[in-house]
PDB file of C-alpha atoms in Angstrom:
ATOM      1  CA  MET A   1      19.469  35.512  -9.032  1.00 47.00           C
ATOM      2  CA  THR A   2      20.849  38.701  -7.406  1.00 51.00           C
ATOM      3  CA  ASP A   3      18.613  40.925  -9.566  1.00 56.00           C
ATOM      4  CA  LEU A   4      15.519  38.880  -8.999  1.00 57.00           C
ATOM      5  CA  GLN A   5      12.561  41.239  -8.815  1.00 78.00           C
ATOM      6  CA  GLN A   6       9.646  41.075  -6.387  1.00 84.00           C
ATOM      7  CA  ALA A   7       7.336  40.611  -9.365  1.00 89.00           C
ATOM      8  CA  THR A   8       8.857  37.145  -9.907  1.00 91.00           C
ATOM      9  CA  ILE A   9       8.105  36.243  -6.316  1.00 92.00           C
ATOM     10  CA  ASP A  10       4.534  37.537  -6.707  1.00 93.00           C
ATOM     11  CA  THR A  11       4.060  35.357  -9.787  1.00 94.00           C
ATOM     12  CA  LEU A  12       5.323  32.321  -7.913  1.00 95.00           C
ATOM     13  CA  LEU A  13       3.014  33.074  -4.981  1.00 96.00           C
ATOM     14  CA  ALA A  14       0.058  33.271  -7.339  1.00 97.00           C
ATOM     15  CA  GLN A  15       1.074  29.871  -8.778  1.00 97.00           C
ATOM     16  CA  LEU A  16       1.254  28.412  -5.269  1.00 97.00           C
ATOM     17  CA  LYS A  17      -2.185  29.745  -4.377  1.00 96.00           C
ATOM     18  CA  ASP A  18      -3.639  28.282  -7.575  1.00 97.00           C
ATOM     19  CA  LEU A  19      -2.002  24.915  -6.944  1.00 97.00           C
ATOM     20  CA  ARG A  20      -3.517  24.785  -3.458  1.00 97.00           C
ATOM     21  CA  GLN A  21      -6.953  25.469  -4.878  1.00 97.00           C
ATOM     22  CA  GLN A  22      -6.540  22.783  -7.561  1.00 97.00           C
ATOM     23  CA  ILE A  23      -5.467  20.250  -4.937  1.00 97.00           C
ATOM     24  CA  VAL A  24      -8.511  21.035  -2.788  1.00 96.00           C
ATOM     25  CA  ALA A  25     -10.752  20.655  -5.841  1.00 96.00           C
ATOM     26  CA  ALA A  26      -9.160  17.343  -6.780  1.00 96.00           C
ATOM     27  CA  LYS A  27      -9.532  15.915  -3.271  1.00 95.00           C
ATOM     28  CA  THR A  28     -13.152  17.114  -3.230  1.00 96.00           C
ATOM     29  CA  LYS A  29     -13.750  15.229  -6.467  1.00 95.00           C
ATOM     30  CA  ILE A  30     -12.063  12.044  -5.356  1.00 96.00           C
ATOM     31  CA  ALA A  31     -14.022  11.494  -2.153  1.00 94.00           C
ATOM     32  CA  PRO A  32     -17.514  11.056  -3.671  1.00 95.00           C
ATOM     33  CA  LEU A  33     -16.122   8.977  -6.550  1.00 94.00           C
ATOM     34  CA  GLU A  34     -14.541   6.548  -4.096  1.00 96.00           C
ATOM     35  CA  ASP A  35     -17.646   6.433  -1.929  1.00 96.00           C
ATOM     36  CA  ASP A  36     -19.999   5.773  -4.851  1.00 96.00           C
ATOM     37  CA  LEU A  37     -17.810   3.008  -6.282  1.00 96.00           C
ATOM     38  CA  ALA A  38     -17.415   1.374  -2.891  1.00 96.00           C
ATOM     39  CA  GLN A  39     -21.157   1.460  -2.181  1.00 95.00           C
ATOM     40  CA  VAL A  40     -22.189   0.013  -5.480  1.00 96.00           C
ATOM     41  CA  TYR A  41     -19.575  -2.748  -5.287  1.00 96.00           C
ATOM     42  CA  LEU A  42     -20.747  -3.728  -1.806  1.00 96.00           C
ATOM     43  CA  GLU A  43     -24.286  -4.145  -3.063  1.00 95.00           C
ATOM     44  CA  PHE A  44     -23.020  -6.095  -6.049  1.00 95.00           C
ATOM     45  CA  GLN A  45     -20.970  -8.422  -3.882  1.00 95.00           C
ATOM     46  CA  ALA A  46     -23.869  -8.957  -1.486  1.00 94.00           C
ATOM     47  CA  THR A  47     -25.908 -10.379  -4.365  1.00 93.00           C
ATOM     48  CA  VAL A  48     -23.387 -12.221  -6.505  1.00 93.00           C
ATOM     49  CA  GLY A  49     -20.231 -12.402  -4.385  1.00 94.00           C
ATOM     50  CA  GLY A  50     -20.868 -15.992  -3.289  1.00 95.00           C
ATOM     51  CA  LEU A  51     -21.437 -17.117  -6.900  1.00 94.00           C
ATOM     52  CA  ARG A  52     -18.247 -15.328  -8.036  1.00 94.00           C
ATOM     53  CA  ARG A  53     -16.190 -16.997  -5.282  1.00 95.00           C
ATOM     54  CA  GLN A  54     -17.613 -20.356  -6.358  1.00 95.00           C
ATOM     55  CA  THR A  55     -16.574 -19.608  -9.920  1.00 95.00           C
ATOM     56  CA  ALA A  56     -13.047 -18.818  -8.744  1.00 95.00           C
ATOM     57  CA  ARG A  57     -12.818 -22.070  -6.757  1.00 95.00           C
ATOM     58  CA  PHE A  58     -14.052 -24.151  -9.685  1.00 94.00           C
ATOM     59  CA  GLN A  59     -11.646 -22.477 -12.076  1.00 95.00           C
ATOM     60  CA  ALA A  60      -8.709 -22.925  -9.738  1.00 95.00           C
ATOM     61  CA  GLU A  61      -9.370 -26.656  -9.327  1.00 94.00           C
ATOM     62  CA  ILE A  62      -9.847 -27.034 -13.087  1.00 93.00           C
ATOM     63  CA  ASP A  63      -6.514 -25.361 -13.747  1.00 94.00           C
ATOM     64  CA  THR A  64      -4.804 -27.587 -11.161  1.00 93.00           C
ATOM     65  CA  LEU A  65      -6.244 -30.776 -12.616  1.00 91.00           C
ATOM     66  CA  ARG A  66      -5.368 -29.795 -16.175  1.00 90.00           C
ATOM     67  CA  GLU A  67      -1.800 -29.170 -15.129  1.00 90.00           C
ATOM     68  CA  GLN A  68      -1.630 -32.531 -13.353  1.00 88.00           C
ATOM     69  CA  ILE A  69      -3.099 -34.346 -16.329  1.00 86.00           C
ATOM     70  CA  ASP A  70      -0.777 -32.628 -18.814  1.00 87.00           C
ATOM     71  CA  SER A  71       2.317 -33.376 -16.764  1.00 85.00           C
ATOM     72  CA  PHE A  72       1.273 -36.912 -15.684  1.00 78.00           C
ATOM     73  CA  GLY A  73       3.957 -39.530 -16.325  1.00 60.00           C
ATOM     74  CA  GLN A  74       6.662 -36.998 -17.089  1.00 63.00           C
ATOM     75  CA  ASP A  75       9.811 -36.965 -15.027  1.00 42.00           C
ATOM     76  CA  LEU A  76       9.969 -33.783 -13.032  1.00 40.00           C
ATOM     77  CA  GLU A  77      13.332 -32.152 -13.246  1.00 47.00           C
ATOM     78  CA  ASP A  78      14.577 -30.500 -10.146  1.00 46.00           C
ATOM     79  CA  ASP A  79      16.298 -27.447 -11.448  1.00 44.00           C
ATOM     80  CA  ALA A  80      16.524 -25.797  -8.103  1.00 42.00           C
ATOM     81  CA  SER A  81      20.072 -24.854  -7.362  1.00 45.00           C
ATOM     82  CA  PHE A  82      21.417 -24.328  -3.877  1.00 42.00           C
ATOM     83  CA  GLY A  83      24.919 -23.364  -4.894  1.00 48.00           C
ATOM     84  CA  ASP A  84      26.556 -20.095  -4.142  1.00 47.00           C
ATOM     85  CA  ASP A  85      24.666 -18.437  -6.972  1.00 49.00           C
ATOM     86  CA  ALA A  86      21.313 -19.254  -5.390  1.00 42.00           C
ATOM     87  CA  PHE A  87      21.705 -16.601  -2.761  1.00 42.00           C
ATOM     88  CA  PRO A  88      21.986 -12.876  -3.417  1.00 46.00           C
ATOM     89  CA  ALA A  89      25.244 -11.228  -2.692  1.00 47.00           C
ATOM     90  CA  PHE A  90      25.341  -8.485  -0.114  1.00 41.00           C
ATOM     91  CA  ASP A  91      27.833  -5.704  -0.243  1.00 49.00           C
ATOM     92  CA  LEU A  92      28.937  -5.534   3.356  1.00 40.00           C
ATOM     93  CA  THR A  93      31.318  -2.704   2.571  1.00 45.00           C
ATOM     94  CA  SER A  94      28.603  -0.290   1.526  1.00 44.00           C
ATOM     95  CA  ASP A  95      27.706   2.619   3.736  1.00 48.00           C
ATOM     96  CA  LEU A  96      24.598   1.737   5.720  1.00 41.00           C
ATOM     97  CA  ASP A  97      23.785   5.326   6.389  1.00 47.00           C
ATOM     98  CA  SER A  98      21.365   6.535   3.738  1.00 48.00           C
ATOM     99  CA  GLU A  99      21.453  10.053   2.444  1.00 57.00           C
ATOM    100  CA  ALA A 100      19.171  12.573   4.060  1.00 60.00           C
ATOM    101  CA  ASP A 101      15.600  12.542   2.782  1.00 78.00           C
ATOM    102  CA  PRO A 102      15.167  15.664   0.577  1.00 82.00           C
ATOM    103  CA  GLU A 103      11.604  16.109   1.886  1.00 86.00           C
ATOM    104  CA  ALA A 104      12.835  15.945   5.469  1.00 88.00           C
ATOM    105  CA  VAL A 105      15.308  18.719   4.647  1.00 91.00           C
ATOM    106  CA  GLU A 106      12.515  20.785   3.058  1.00 92.00           C
ATOM    107  CA  LYS A 107      10.375  20.268   6.185  1.00 93.00           C
ATOM    108  CA  ASP A 108      13.212  21.558   8.346  1.00 93.00           C
ATOM    109  CA  VAL A 109      13.483  24.632   6.106  1.00 92.00           C
ATOM    110  CA  LEU A 110       9.738  25.159   6.513  1.00 94.00           C
ATOM    111  CA  LEU A 111       9.901  24.926  10.308  1.00 93.00           C
ATOM    112  CA  GLU A 112      12.818  27.359  10.402  1.00 93.00           C
ATOM    113  CA  HIS A 113      10.853  29.772   8.235  1.00 94.00           C
ATOM    114  CA  LEU A 114       7.885  29.506  10.617  1.00 92.00           C
ATOM    115  CA  PHE A 115       9.963  30.686  13.537  1.00 91.00           C
ATOM    116  CA  GLN A 116      11.311  33.571  11.462  1.00 92.00           C
ATOM    117  CA  VAL A 117       7.895  34.818  10.400  1.00 91.00           C
ATOM    118  CA  LEU A 118       5.566  33.851  13.291  1.00 92.00           C
ATOM    119  CA  ASP A 119       5.704  34.645  16.964  1.00 90.00           C
ATOM    120  CA  PRO A 120       4.791  31.443  18.831  1.00 88.00           C
ATOM    121  CA  MET A 121       6.137  32.781  22.130  1.00 89.00           C
ATOM    122  CA  THR A 122       3.564  35.583  22.510  1.00 89.00           C
ATOM    123  CA  ASN A 123       0.855  34.806  19.945  1.00 90.00           C
ATOM    124  CA  GLU A 124      -1.446  31.922  20.889  1.00 92.00           C
ATOM    125  CA  ASP A 125      -2.635  31.253  17.336  1.00 91.00           C
ATOM    126  CA  ASP A 126       0.941  31.175  16.055  1.00 91.00           C
ATOM    127  CA  SER A 127       1.918  28.860  18.884  1.00 92.00           C
ATOM    128  CA  GLU A 128      -0.881  26.431  18.026  1.00 94.00           C
ATOM    129  CA  LEU A 129      -0.032  26.500  14.316  1.00 93.00           C
ATOM    130  CA  VAL A 130       3.668  25.879  14.942  1.00 92.00           C
ATOM    131  CA  ALA A 131       2.883  22.974  17.292  1.00 93.00           C
ATOM    132  CA  THR A 132       0.619  21.373  14.696  1.00 94.00           C
ATOM    133  CA  LEU A 133       3.107  21.750  11.855  1.00 93.00           C
ATOM    134  CA  GLN A 134       5.985  20.493  13.977  1.00 92.00           C
ATOM    135  CA  GLY A 135       4.115  17.277  14.584  1.00 93.00           C
ATOM    136  CA  LEU A 136       3.358  16.876  10.897  1.00 94.00           C
ATOM    137  CA  CYS A 137       6.946  17.633   9.834  1.00 93.00           C
ATOM    138  CA  GLN A 138       8.296  15.033  12.212  1.00 91.00           C
ATOM    139  CA  ASP A 139       6.040  12.339  10.772  1.00 93.00           C
ATOM    140  CA  PRO A 140       7.856  10.618   7.878  1.00 90.00           C
ATOM    141  CA  LEU A 141       4.527   9.415   6.489  1.00 91.00           C
ATOM    142  CA  VAL A 142       3.323  12.994   5.972  1.00 94.00           C
ATOM    143  CA  SER A 143       4.593  14.561   2.739  1.00 94.00           C
ATOM    144  CA  LEU A 144       5.769  18.134   2.397  1.00 95.00           C
ATOM    145  CA  ALA A 145       2.770  18.820   0.174  1.00 95.00           C
ATOM    146  CA  ASP A 146       0.397  17.610   2.895  1.00 95.00           C
ATOM    147  CA  VAL A 147       2.098  19.888   5.425  1.00 95.00           C
ATOM    148  CA  LEU A 148       1.790  22.828   3.017  1.00 95.00           C
ATOM    149  CA  GLN A 149      -1.917  22.113   2.498  1.00 95.00           C
ATOM    150  CA  THR A 150      -2.401  22.299   6.237  1.00 93.00           C
ATOM    151  CA  LEU A 151      -0.652  25.653   6.359  1.00 94.00           C
ATOM    152  CA  PRO A 152      -3.207  28.499   6.024  1.00 94.00           C
ATOM    153  CA  TRP A 153      -2.537  31.078   3.378  1.00 94.00           C
ATOM    154  CA  GLY A 154      -0.962  34.095   4.991  1.00 93.00           C
ATOM    155  CA  ALA A 155       2.299  35.538   6.246  1.00 92.00           C
ATOM    156  CA  VAL A 156       4.181  32.210   6.171  1.00 94.00           C
ATOM    157  CA  TRP A 157       3.565  32.069   2.452  1.00 95.00           C
ATOM    158  CA  THR A 158       4.026  35.692   1.487  1.00 94.00           C
ATOM    159  CA  GLN A 159       6.682  37.064   3.811  1.00 93.00           C
ATOM    160  CA  ARG A 160      10.421  36.593   3.571  1.00 92.00           C
ATOM    161  CA  GLY A 161      12.278  35.342   6.599  1.00 90.00           C
ATOM    162  CA  ARG A 162      14.369  37.840   8.513  1.00 87.00           C
ATOM    163  CA  GLN A 163      17.557  36.357   7.089  1.00 86.00           C
ATOM    164  CA  GLU A 164      16.246  35.533   3.600  1.00 89.00           C
ATOM    165  CA  ALA A 165      17.255  37.298   0.430  1.00 89.00           C
ATOM    166  CA  LEU A 166      14.942  37.339  -2.585  1.00 89.00           C
ATOM    167  CA  ALA A 167      16.920  34.515  -4.125  1.00 88.00           C
ATOM    168  CA  ASP A 168      16.547  32.434  -0.970  1.00 91.00           C
ATOM    169  CA  GLN A 169      12.797  33.069  -0.865  1.00 93.00           C
ATOM    170  CA  HIS A 170      12.451  32.166  -4.517  1.00 92.00           C
ATOM    171  CA  ARG A 171      14.366  28.937  -3.953  1.00 93.00           C
ATOM    172  CA  ARG A 172      12.178  27.992  -0.987  1.00 94.00           C
ATOM    173  CA  LEU A 173       8.905  28.823  -2.715  1.00 95.00           C
ATOM    174  CA  ASN A 174      10.001  27.002  -5.854  1.00 95.00           C
ATOM    175  CA  GLY A 175      10.592  23.884  -3.745  1.00 94.00           C
ATOM    176  CA  TRP A 176       7.104  24.218  -2.300  1.00 96.00           C
ATOM    177  CA  ALA A 177       5.643  24.596  -5.792  1.00 97.00           C
ATOM    178  CA  LYS A 178       7.380  21.424  -6.982  1.00 96.00           C
ATOM    179  CA  ALA A 179       5.962  19.469  -4.035  1.00 96.00           C
ATOM    180  CA  LEU A 180       2.440  20.742  -4.705  1.00 97.00           C
ATOM    181  CA  VAL A 181       2.716  20.005  -8.454  1.00 98.00           C
ATOM    182  CA  GLN A 182       3.762  16.425  -7.689  1.00 96.00           C
ATOM    183  CA  GLN A 183       0.817  15.953  -5.315  1.00 97.00           C
ATOM    184  CA  LEU A 184      -1.610  17.414  -7.860  1.00 97.00           C
ATOM    185  CA  GLU A 185      -0.302  15.009 -10.523  1.00 98.00           C
ATOM    186  CA  VAL A 186      -0.826  12.103  -8.110  1.00 97.00           C
ATOM    187  CA  LEU A 187      -4.396  13.200  -7.385  1.00 97.00           C
ATOM    188  CA  GLN A 188      -5.166  13.708 -11.092  1.00 97.00           C
ATOM    189  CA  LYS A 189      -3.925  10.216 -11.846  1.00 97.00           C
ATOM    190  CA  ARG A 190      -6.107   8.922  -9.008  1.00 97.00           C
ATOM    191  CA  ILE A 191      -9.132  10.642 -10.511  1.00 96.00           C
ATOM    192  CA  GLU A 192      -8.339   9.187 -13.918  1.00 96.00           C
ATOM    193  CA  GLY A 193      -7.966   5.750 -12.388  1.00 96.00           C
ATOM    194  CA  LEU A 194     -11.341   6.065 -10.651  1.00 96.00           C
ATOM    195  CA  GLN A 195     -13.009   7.215 -13.874  1.00 94.00           C
ATOM    196  CA  HIS A 196     -11.690   4.079 -15.640  1.00 95.00           C
ATOM    197  CA  ASP A 197     -12.266   1.782 -12.651  1.00 95.00           C
ATOM    198  CA  PRO A 198     -13.919  -1.570 -13.616  1.00 94.00           C
ATOM    199  CA  ARG A 199     -16.651  -0.751 -11.102  1.00 95.00           C
ATOM    200  CA  GLN A 200     -17.777   2.172 -13.259  1.00 95.00           C
ATOM    201  CA  GLY A 201     -19.924  -0.230 -15.281  1.00 95.00           C
ATOM    202  CA  LEU A 202     -21.751  -1.180 -12.079  1.00 95.00           C
ATOM    203  CA  LEU A 203     -22.154   2.479 -11.126  1.00 95.00           C
ATOM    204  CA  GLN A 204     -23.710   3.255 -14.502  1.00 95.00           C
ATOM    205  CA  GLN A 205     -26.318   0.552 -13.957  1.00 95.00           C
ATOM    206  CA  PHE A 206     -26.906   1.748 -10.418  1.00 96.00           C
ATOM    207  CA  THR A 207     -27.563   5.345 -11.483  1.00 95.00           C
ATOM    208  CA  LYS A 208     -30.298   4.206 -13.869  1.00 96.00           C
ATOM    209  CA  GLY A 209     -32.576   3.593 -10.926  1.00 96.00           C
ATOM    210  CA  PRO A 210     -33.571   0.822  -8.483  1.00 95.00           C
ATOM    211  CA  GLU A 211     -35.592  -1.227 -11.002  1.00 96.00           C
ATOM    212  CA  VAL A 212     -32.837  -1.331 -13.598  1.00 96.00           C
ATOM    213  CA  TRP A 213     -30.207  -2.044 -10.916  1.00 96.00           C
ATOM    214  CA  GLN A 214     -32.125  -4.945  -9.395  1.00 96.00           C
ATOM    215  CA  ALA A 215     -32.853  -6.367 -12.876  1.00 96.00           C
ATOM    216  CA  PHE A 216     -29.158  -6.150 -13.719  1.00 96.00           C
ATOM    217  CA  LEU A 217     -28.160  -7.961 -10.515  1.00 96.00           C
ATOM    218  CA  ALA A 218     -30.740 -10.711 -11.158  1.00 96.00           C
ATOM    219  CA  GLN A 219     -29.536 -11.185 -14.708  1.00 96.00           C
ATOM    220  CA  TYR A 220     -25.890 -11.218 -13.660  1.00 95.00           C
ATOM    221  CA  ALA A 221     -26.576 -13.774 -10.931  1.00 96.00           C
ATOM    222  CA  GLU A 222     -28.395 -16.035 -13.406  1.00 96.00           C
ATOM    223  CA  GLN A 223     -25.493 -15.858 -15.862  1.00 96.00           C
ATOM    224  CA  GLN A 224     -23.065 -16.632 -13.043  1.00 95.00           C
ATOM    225  CA  ARG A 225     -25.105 -19.676 -12.009  1.00 96.00           C
ATOM    226  CA  ASP A 226     -25.107 -20.932 -15.627  1.00 97.00           C
ATOM    227  CA  GLN A 227     -21.332 -20.456 -15.814  1.00 96.00           C
ATOM    228  CA  ASN A 228     -20.845 -22.325 -12.528  1.00 96.00           C
ATOM    229  CA  ALA A 229     -22.947 -25.193 -13.820  1.00 97.00           C
ATOM    230  CA  GLU A 230     -20.692 -25.477 -16.897  1.00 96.00           C
ATOM    231  CA  LEU A 231     -17.557 -25.296 -14.781  1.00 95.00           C
ATOM    232  CA  ARG A 232     -18.911 -27.913 -12.382  1.00 95.00           C
ATOM    233  CA  ALA A 233     -19.546 -30.279 -15.316  1.00 96.00           C
ATOM    234  CA  GLU A 234     -16.071 -29.634 -16.716  1.00 94.00           C
ATOM    235  CA  LEU A 235     -14.515 -30.195 -13.302  1.00 93.00           C
ATOM    236  CA  GLU A 236     -16.323 -33.505 -12.874  1.00 94.00           C
ATOM    237  CA  ASN A 237     -15.061 -34.705 -16.286  1.00 94.00           C
ATOM    238  CA  LEU A 238     -11.513 -33.789 -15.347  1.00 92.00           C
ATOM    239  CA  ARG A 239     -11.820 -35.579 -12.024  1.00 92.00           C
ATOM    240  CA  GLN A 240     -12.991 -38.720 -13.778  1.00 92.00           C
ATOM    241  CA  GLU A 241     -10.165 -38.461 -16.307  1.00 89.00           C
ATOM    242  CA  TRP A 242      -7.628 -38.009 -13.524  1.00 88.00           C
ATOM    243  CA  THR A 243      -9.000 -41.026 -11.679  1.00 88.00           C
ATOM    244  CA  ARG A 244      -8.770 -43.212 -14.814  1.00 86.00           C
ATOM    245  CA  MET A 245      -5.196 -42.131 -15.431  1.00 84.00           C
ATOM    246  CA  THR A 246      -4.010 -42.732 -11.884  1.00 81.00           C
ATOM    247  CA  GLU A 247      -5.814 -46.062 -11.552  1.00 77.00           C
ATOM    248  CA  GLY A 248      -4.442 -47.235 -14.949  1.00 67.00           C
ATOM    249  CA  SER A 249      -0.937 -46.249 -13.950  1.00 66.00           C
ATOM    250  CA  GLU A 250      -1.242 -48.145 -10.682  1.00 59.00           C
ATOM    251  CA  SER A 251      -2.475 -51.255 -12.495  1.00 59.00           C
ATOM    252  CA  LYS A 252       0.508 -51.211 -14.852  1.00 61.00           C
ATOM    253  CA  ARG A 253       2.873 -50.839 -11.933  1.00 60.00           C
ATOM    254  CA  LEU A 254       1.398 -53.821 -10.138  1.00 55.00           C
ATOM    255  CA  ARG A 255       1.546 -56.011 -13.280  1.00 59.00           C
ATOM    256  CA  SER A 256       5.191 -55.078 -13.821  1.00 61.00           C
ATOM    257  CA  THR A 257       6.090 -56.240 -10.338  1.00 58.00           C
TER     258      THR A 257
END
């Protein structure tokens, strides 16, 4: 890396600038997608949420009764073991001190670079920026990529520190690029997930207009009521079957005594 040319740094800086723009675009795309899906689902739940919860309750009770009926009369084997193997082993000899978080190290490098490039002692804007970034860097819930997105494009990005060689600058910028690439990949997966979200079907109906949307909700509610009626009838049959089985078993027990 000793013969690394400034052109390589310039290329990396251009990549960083492009990554920042792509991240902003991705975040801008995510926000309305999330808002639209949330809004349409709230309206959907307001109309049919009660019916869907009733369906879930019926189905849960049906599943429970079926399990009871299928296992009725069978001896339940207690295969729970409370021997030594039932509890996980803990390695008390292991070092409890975890290795340093790589992102925390990168944040420290960023802060050090700030003080080499900016002048927070005499420049009010620099002082405010450093204070903001210090708070973000000290927060373990804030990623390096988030800190970098907060950092305005300018001298901190483009200038080398007073004690940096070209190779050091390249190494630092390359670490920043990796962090931004990872964040962009996360955002792109989030967008893909939203585009394939089950609520997209609701959103498609919603965007067809109020009349189509209300007709869809009415039809869905009617279908849900029909399904609940079928489940209620099935549940009643299972309850009766369970009653017959338990009463018959009790009668046999009394006769045997």
